[in-house]
Amino acid sequence: MRTIKNVNFNGKKVLVRVDFNVPFDKQGNISDDTRIREALPTINKLVSDGASVILMAHLGRPKKGGFEAEFTLKPVAEYLSKLLGKQVVFTQELLGKEVSDLASSLKKGDVMLLENIRFYPEETKGGEELAKQLSLLGDAYVNDAFGAAHREHSSTAVIAKYFPNDKYFGLLMENEVVNLNKLMNNAEHPFTAVIGGSKISSKIGILESLLDKADNLVIGGGMRYTFYKALGHTIGNSLCEDDKIQTAQLLMQKAEEKGVNLYLPCDSVVAKEFSNEAETMYIDSMDIPDGWEGMDIGEKSIKQYCEVVLQSKTILWNGPMGVFEFPAFAKATNEIAKAVAKATVDNRAFSAIGGGDSVAAINQSGFADKVSYISTGGGAMLEFLEGKTLPGIAAIEN
Ligand code: AMP
């Protein structure tokens, strides 16, 4: 693997694509700095080698073409300066003489952040010229933006061709690739995948791919009601994708053919309306009465799911079991988090958590530091696990 780990970048100008697409609160403060912190090992390694580091990143989805105050990376540059304990040079432009002069004047250990790369509409189109111009700023290219690795953009993939002998995975990317490869190609059995979340439509690819890898497919979240309906149960007002009922049937059929145990919750916690304060009821079956909506999986399912998790040597968890944002319906998600942590610590299982909401859920449950690996990529992780080639990875490997 072409990683920065064993290379010394002393005296080089290194262009690094990072994922600084962080959320802001209403006051304009960064509300979750995880992505910035996760880029620090790569930045610090390059700085301590004596490289000058030129960071490229995007923020949000600017549409106009050109500067938009709402999407500037300036606050990120200021925040990064505090984390690094040194002033990060920030350029309001991406290209042009001012930027190339600044890049050339960087000294060993200096860090510079370019303005939001998506202010250039060519970026998301994978524009060659933009990639070429950016490449002129550095001697080497490092991709550390796993969250954007499923995009074939100028700065995430196209640019790599201008560095045929000097392109590398950053430390975060390397960690993602190693762990995800382990999960998909080298998993110890029993391998259990716990898949939840709201929609079956966004998880079909991963469910299909897991049918060839996992021993147990444990289903929770709102997507289970499409399976219930496919089995002829009533689902009240629960979430359902009617156009995916056939898909659910097919998935169940394939699981049976391949000898994969597909678990559906046998009980539910339902509510009169979609709210934390709603009137609730426990349903000891797969039939939800009219006027009620499934919000969490029930006690019996929690017990069964935790037992399956605790008997596993490999666990992948993607998607919450219920509407965990409401404390009244977070129980199953928290219990699964606890079981995944216990399997990891007590039974030395390898556990991987991925997808924005599952990461939020494991953080909320307080067990984040007890699992083997938390992926930083939502869409990128799903696509990797679906067996797709990610352009950001292929560009470095090939
Ligand atoms: P996803 O992004 O597809 O992983 O879905 C995550 C979302 O699924 C979270 O916001 C949960 O609140 C939601 N969710 C989980 N269970 C249910 C449910 N029973 N009904 C509606 N939404 C749910």
mmCIF file with all atom_site columns, N, CA and C in Angstrom, residues 306 309 317 321 331-344 353 358 361-368 370-371:
data_model
loop_
_atom_site.group_PDB
_atom_site.id
_atom_site.type_symbol
_atom_site.label_atom_id
_atom_site.label_alt_id
_atom_site.label_comp_id
_atom_site.label_asym_id
_atom_site.label_entity_id
_atom_site.label_seq_id
_atom_site.pdbx_PDB_ins_code
_atom_site.Cartn_x
_atom_site.Cartn_y
_atom_site.Cartn_z
_atom_site.occupancy
_atom_site.B_iso_or_equiv
_atom_site.pdbx_formal_charge
_atom_site.auth_seq_id
_atom_site.auth_comp_id
_atom_site.auth_asym_id
_atom_site.auth_atom_id
_atom_site.pdbx_PDB_model_num
ATOM 1  N N  . CYS A 1 306 ? -28.701 -9.023  20.965 1.00 0.00 ? 306 CYS A N  1
ATOM 2  C CA . CYS A 1 306 ? -27.479 -8.918  21.774 1.00 0.00 ? 306 CYS A CA 1
ATOM 3  C C  . CYS A 1 306 ? -26.814 -10.286 21.894 1.00 0.00 ? 306 CYS A C  1
ATOM 4  N N  . VAL A 1 309 ? -24.944 -10.910 18.696 1.00 0.00 ? 309 VAL A N  1
ATOM 5  C CA . VAL A 1 309 ? -23.743 -10.068 18.656 1.00 0.00 ? 309 VAL A CA 1
ATOM 6  C C  . VAL A 1 309 ? -22.657 -10.660 19.555 1.00 0.00 ? 309 VAL A C  1
ATOM 7  N N  . TRP A 1 317 ? -21.739 -2.772  12.171 1.00 0.00 ? 317 TRP A N  1
ATOM 8  C CA . TRP A 1 317 ? -22.997 -2.135  12.564 1.00 0.00 ? 317 TRP A CA 1
ATOM 9  C C  . TRP A 1 317 ? -23.200 -0.859  11.757 1.00 0.00 ? 317 TRP A C  1
ATOM 10 N N  . MET A 1 321 ? -31.195 1.185   15.585 1.00 0.00 ? 321 MET A N  1
ATOM 11 C CA . MET A 1 321 ? -32.285 0.211   15.697 1.00 0.00 ? 321 MET A CA 1
ATOM 12 C C  . MET A 1 321 ? -33.655 0.878   15.774 1.00 0.00 ? 321 MET A C  1
ATOM 13 N N  . LYS A 1 331 ? -33.484 3.000   23.420 1.00 0.00 ? 331 LYS A N  1
ATOM 14 C CA . LYS A 1 331 ? -33.040 1.869   24.231 1.00 0.00 ? 331 LYS A CA 1
ATOM 15 C C  . LYS A 1 331 ? -32.333 0.784   23.399 1.00 0.00 ? 331 LYS A C  1
ATOM 16 N N  . ALA A 1 332 ? -32.968 0.325   22.322 1.00 0.00 ? 332 ALA A N  1
ATOM 17 C CA . ALA A 1 332 ? -32.387 -0.785  21.546 1.00 0.00 ? 332 ALA A CA 1
ATOM 18 C C  . ALA A 1 332 ? -31.026 -0.387  20.969 1.00 0.00 ? 332 ALA A C  1
ATOM 19 N N  . THR A 1 333 ? -30.940 0.824   20.456 1.00 0.00 ? 333 THR A N  1
ATOM 20 C CA . THR A 1 333 ? -29.675 1.283   19.866 1.00 0.00 ? 333 THR A CA 1
ATOM 21 C C  . THR A 1 333 ? -28.574 1.303   20.928 1.00 0.00 ? 333 THR A C  1
ATOM 22 N N  . ASN A 1 334 ? -28.906 1.794   22.115 1.00 0.00 ? 334 ASN A N  1
ATOM 23 C CA . ASN A 1 334 ? -27.909 1.822   23.197 1.00 0.00 ? 334 ASN A CA 1
ATOM 24 C C  . ASN A 1 334 ? -27.524 0.416   23.647 1.00 0.00 ? 334 ASN A C  1
ATOM 25 N N  . GLU A 1 335 ? -28.500 -0.475  23.698 1.00 0.00 ? 335 GLU A N  1
ATOM 26 C CA . GLU A 1 335 ? -28.193 -1.856  24.122 1.00 0.00 ? 335 GLU A CA 1
ATOM 27 C C  . GLU A 1 335 ? -27.312 -2.560  23.094 1.00 0.00 ? 335 GLU A C  1
ATOM 28 N N  . ILE A 1 336 ? -27.574 -2.300  21.820 1.00 0.00 ? 336 ILE A N  1
ATOM 29 C CA . ILE A 1 336 ? -26.728 -2.905  20.769 1.00 0.00 ? 336 ILE A CA 1
ATOM 30 C C  . ILE A 1 336 ? -25.310 -2.349  20.888 1.00 0.00 ? 336 ILE A C  1
ATOM 31 N N  . ALA A 1 337 ? -25.218 -1.033  21.116 1.00 0.00 ? 337 ALA A N  1
ATOM 32 C CA . ALA A 1 337 ? -23.887 -0.416  21.275 1.00 0.00 ? 337 ALA A CA 1
ATOM 33 C C  . ALA A 1 337 ? -23.132 -1.090  22.416 1.00 0.00 ? 337 ALA A C  1
ATOM 34 N N  . LYS A 1 338 ? -23.859 -1.318  23.526 1.00 0.00 ? 338 LYS A N  1
ATOM 35 C CA . LYS A 1 338 ? -23.246 -1.948  24.692 1.00 0.00 ? 338 LYS A CA 1
ATOM 36 C C  . LYS A 1 338 ? -22.785 -3.369  24.347 1.00 0.00 ? 338 LYS A C  1
ATOM 37 N N  . ALA A 1 339 ? -23.627 -4.116  23.628 1.00 0.00 ? 339 ALA A N  1
ATOM 38 C CA . ALA A 1 339 ? -23.283 -5.505  23.265 1.00 0.00 ? 339 ALA A CA 1
ATOM 39 C C  . ALA A 1 339 ? -22.086 -5.531  22.314 1.00 0.00 ? 339 ALA A C  1
ATOM 40 N N  . VAL A 1 340 ? -22.038 -4.606  21.364 1.00 0.00 ? 340 VAL A N  1
ATOM 41 C CA . VAL A 1 340 ? -20.908 -4.570  20.419 1.00 0.00 ? 340 VAL A CA 1
ATOM 42 C C  . VAL A 1 340 ? -19.621 -4.280  21.197 1.00 0.00 ? 340 VAL A C  1
ATOM 43 N N  . ALA A 1 341 ? -19.697 -3.355  22.149 1.00 0.00 ? 341 ALA A N  1
ATOM 44 C CA . ALA A 1 341 ? -18.521 -3.020  22.969 1.00 0.00 ? 341 ALA A CA 1
ATOM 45 C C  . ALA A 1 341 ? -18.090 -4.235  23.796 1.00 0.00 ? 341 ALA A C  1
ATOM 46 N N  . LYS A 1 342 ? -19.071 -4.933  24.380 1.00 0.00 ? 342 LYS A N  1
ATOM 47 C CA . LYS A 1 342 ? -18.764 -6.092  25.223 1.00 0.00 ? 342 LYS A CA 1
ATOM 48 C C  . LYS A 1 342 ? -18.131 -7.210  24.388 1.00 0.00 ? 342 LYS A C  1
ATOM 49 N N  . ALA A 1 343 ? -18.683 -7.438  23.198 1.00 0.00 ? 343 ALA A N  1
ATOM 50 C CA . ALA A 1 343 ? -18.130 -8.485  22.318 1.00 0.00 ? 343 ALA A CA 1
ATOM 51 C C  . ALA A 1 343 ? -16.681 -8.139  21.961 1.00 0.00 ? 343 ALA A C  1
ATOM 52 N N  . THR A 1 344 ? -16.414 -6.858  21.776 1.00 0.00 ? 344 THR A N  1
ATOM 53 C CA . THR A 1 344 ? -15.057 -6.425  21.400 1.00 0.00 ? 344 THR A CA 1
ATOM 54 C C  . THR A 1 344 ? -14.085 -6.594  22.564 1.00 0.00 ? 344 THR A C  1
ATOM 55 N N  . ILE A 1 353 ? -17.959 0.148   12.988 1.00 0.00 ? 353 ILE A N  1
ATOM 56 C CA . ILE A 1 353 ? -19.185 0.944   13.001 1.00 0.00 ? 353 ILE A CA 1
ATOM 57 C C  . ILE A 1 353 ? -19.066 1.975   11.891 1.00 0.00 ? 353 ILE A C  1
ATOM 58 N N  . SER A 1 358 ? -24.966 5.887   12.806 1.00 0.00 ? 358 SER A N  1
ATOM 59 C CA . SER A 1 358 ? -24.458 4.858   13.731 1.00 0.00 ? 358 SER A CA 1
ATOM 60 C C  . SER A 1 358 ? -23.303 5.421   14.539 1.00 0.00 ? 358 SER A C  1
ATOM 61 N N  . ALA A 1 361 ? -24.776 7.441   17.102 1.00 0.00 ? 361 ALA A N  1
ATOM 62 C CA . ALA A 1 361 ? -25.396 6.558   18.103 1.00 0.00 ? 361 ALA A CA 1
ATOM 63 C C  . ALA A 1 361 ? -24.350 5.965   19.038 1.00 0.00 ? 361 ALA A C  1
ATOM 64 N N  . ILE A 1 362 ? -23.225 5.534   18.501 1.00 0.00 ? 362 ILE A N  1
ATOM 65 C CA . ILE A 1 362 ? -22.199 4.921   19.365 1.00 0.00 ? 362 ILE A CA 1
ATOM 66 C C  . ILE A 1 362 ? -21.571 5.996   20.256 1.00 0.00 ? 362 ILE A C  1
ATOM 67 N N  . ASN A 1 363 ? -21.440 7.208   19.729 1.00 0.00 ? 363 ASN A N  1
ATOM 68 C CA . ASN A 1 363 ? -20.937 8.309   20.559 1.00 0.00 ? 363 ASN A CA 1
ATOM 69 C C  . ASN A 1 363 ? -21.918 8.615   21.685 1.00 0.00 ? 363 ASN A C  1
ATOM 70 N N  . GLN A 1 364 ? -23.204 8.680   21.328 1.00 0.00 ? 364 GLN A N  1
ATOM 71 C CA . GLN A 1 364 ? -24.246 8.992   22.314 1.00 0.00 ? 364 GLN A CA 1
ATOM 72 C C  . GLN A 1 364 ? -24.301 7.921   23.418 1.00 0.00 ? 364 GLN A C  1
ATOM 73 N N  . SER A 1 365 ? -24.033 6.676   23.037 1.00 0.00 ? 365 SER A N  1
ATOM 74 C CA . SER A 1 365 ? -24.134 5.585   24.011 1.00 0.00 ? 365 SER A CA 1
ATOM 75 C C  . SER A 1 365 ? -22.922 5.556   24.957 1.00 0.00 ? 365 SER A C  1
ATOM 76 N N  . GLY A 1 366 ? -21.852 6.256   24.567 1.00 0.00 ? 366 GLY A N  1
ATOM 77 C CA . GLY A 1 366 ? -20.666 6.309   25.435 1.00 0.00 ? 366 GLY A CA 1
ATOM 78 C C  . GLY A 1 366 ? -19.715 5.127   25.248 1.00 0.00 ? 366 GLY A C  1
ATOM 79 N N  . PHE A 1 367 ? -19.928 4.304   24.216 1.00 0.00 ? 367 PHE A N  1
ATOM 80 C CA . PHE A 1 367 ? -19.072 3.127   24.029 1.00 0.00 ? 367 PHE A CA 1
ATOM 81 C C  . PHE A 1 367 ? -18.095 3.273   22.870 1.00 0.00 ? 367 PHE A C  1
ATOM 82 N N  . ALA A 1 368 ? -17.976 4.487   22.346 1.00 0.00 ? 368 ALA A N  1
ATOM 83 C CA . ALA A 1 368 ? -17.170 4.684   21.138 1.00 0.00 ? 368 ALA A CA 1
ATOM 84 C C  . ALA A 1 368 ? -15.730 4.190   21.289 1.00 0.00 ? 368 ALA A C  1
ATOM 85 N N  . LYS A 1 370 ? -14.701 1.698   22.873 1.00 0.00 ? 370 LYS A N  1
ATOM 86 C CA . LYS A 1 370 ? -14.604 0.259   23.164 1.00 0.00 ? 370 LYS A CA 1
ATOM 87 C C  . LYS A 1 370 ? -14.834 -0.600  21.922 1.00 0.00 ? 370 LYS A C  1
ATOM 88 N N  . VAL A 1 371 ? -14.924 0.012   20.754 1.00 0.00 ? 371 VAL A N  1
ATOM 89 C CA . VAL A 1 371 ? -15.095 -0.781  19.532 1.00 0.00 ? 371 VAL A CA 1
ATOM 90 C C  . VAL A 1 371 ? -13.787 -0.740  18.735 1.00 0.00 ? 371 VAL A C  1
#
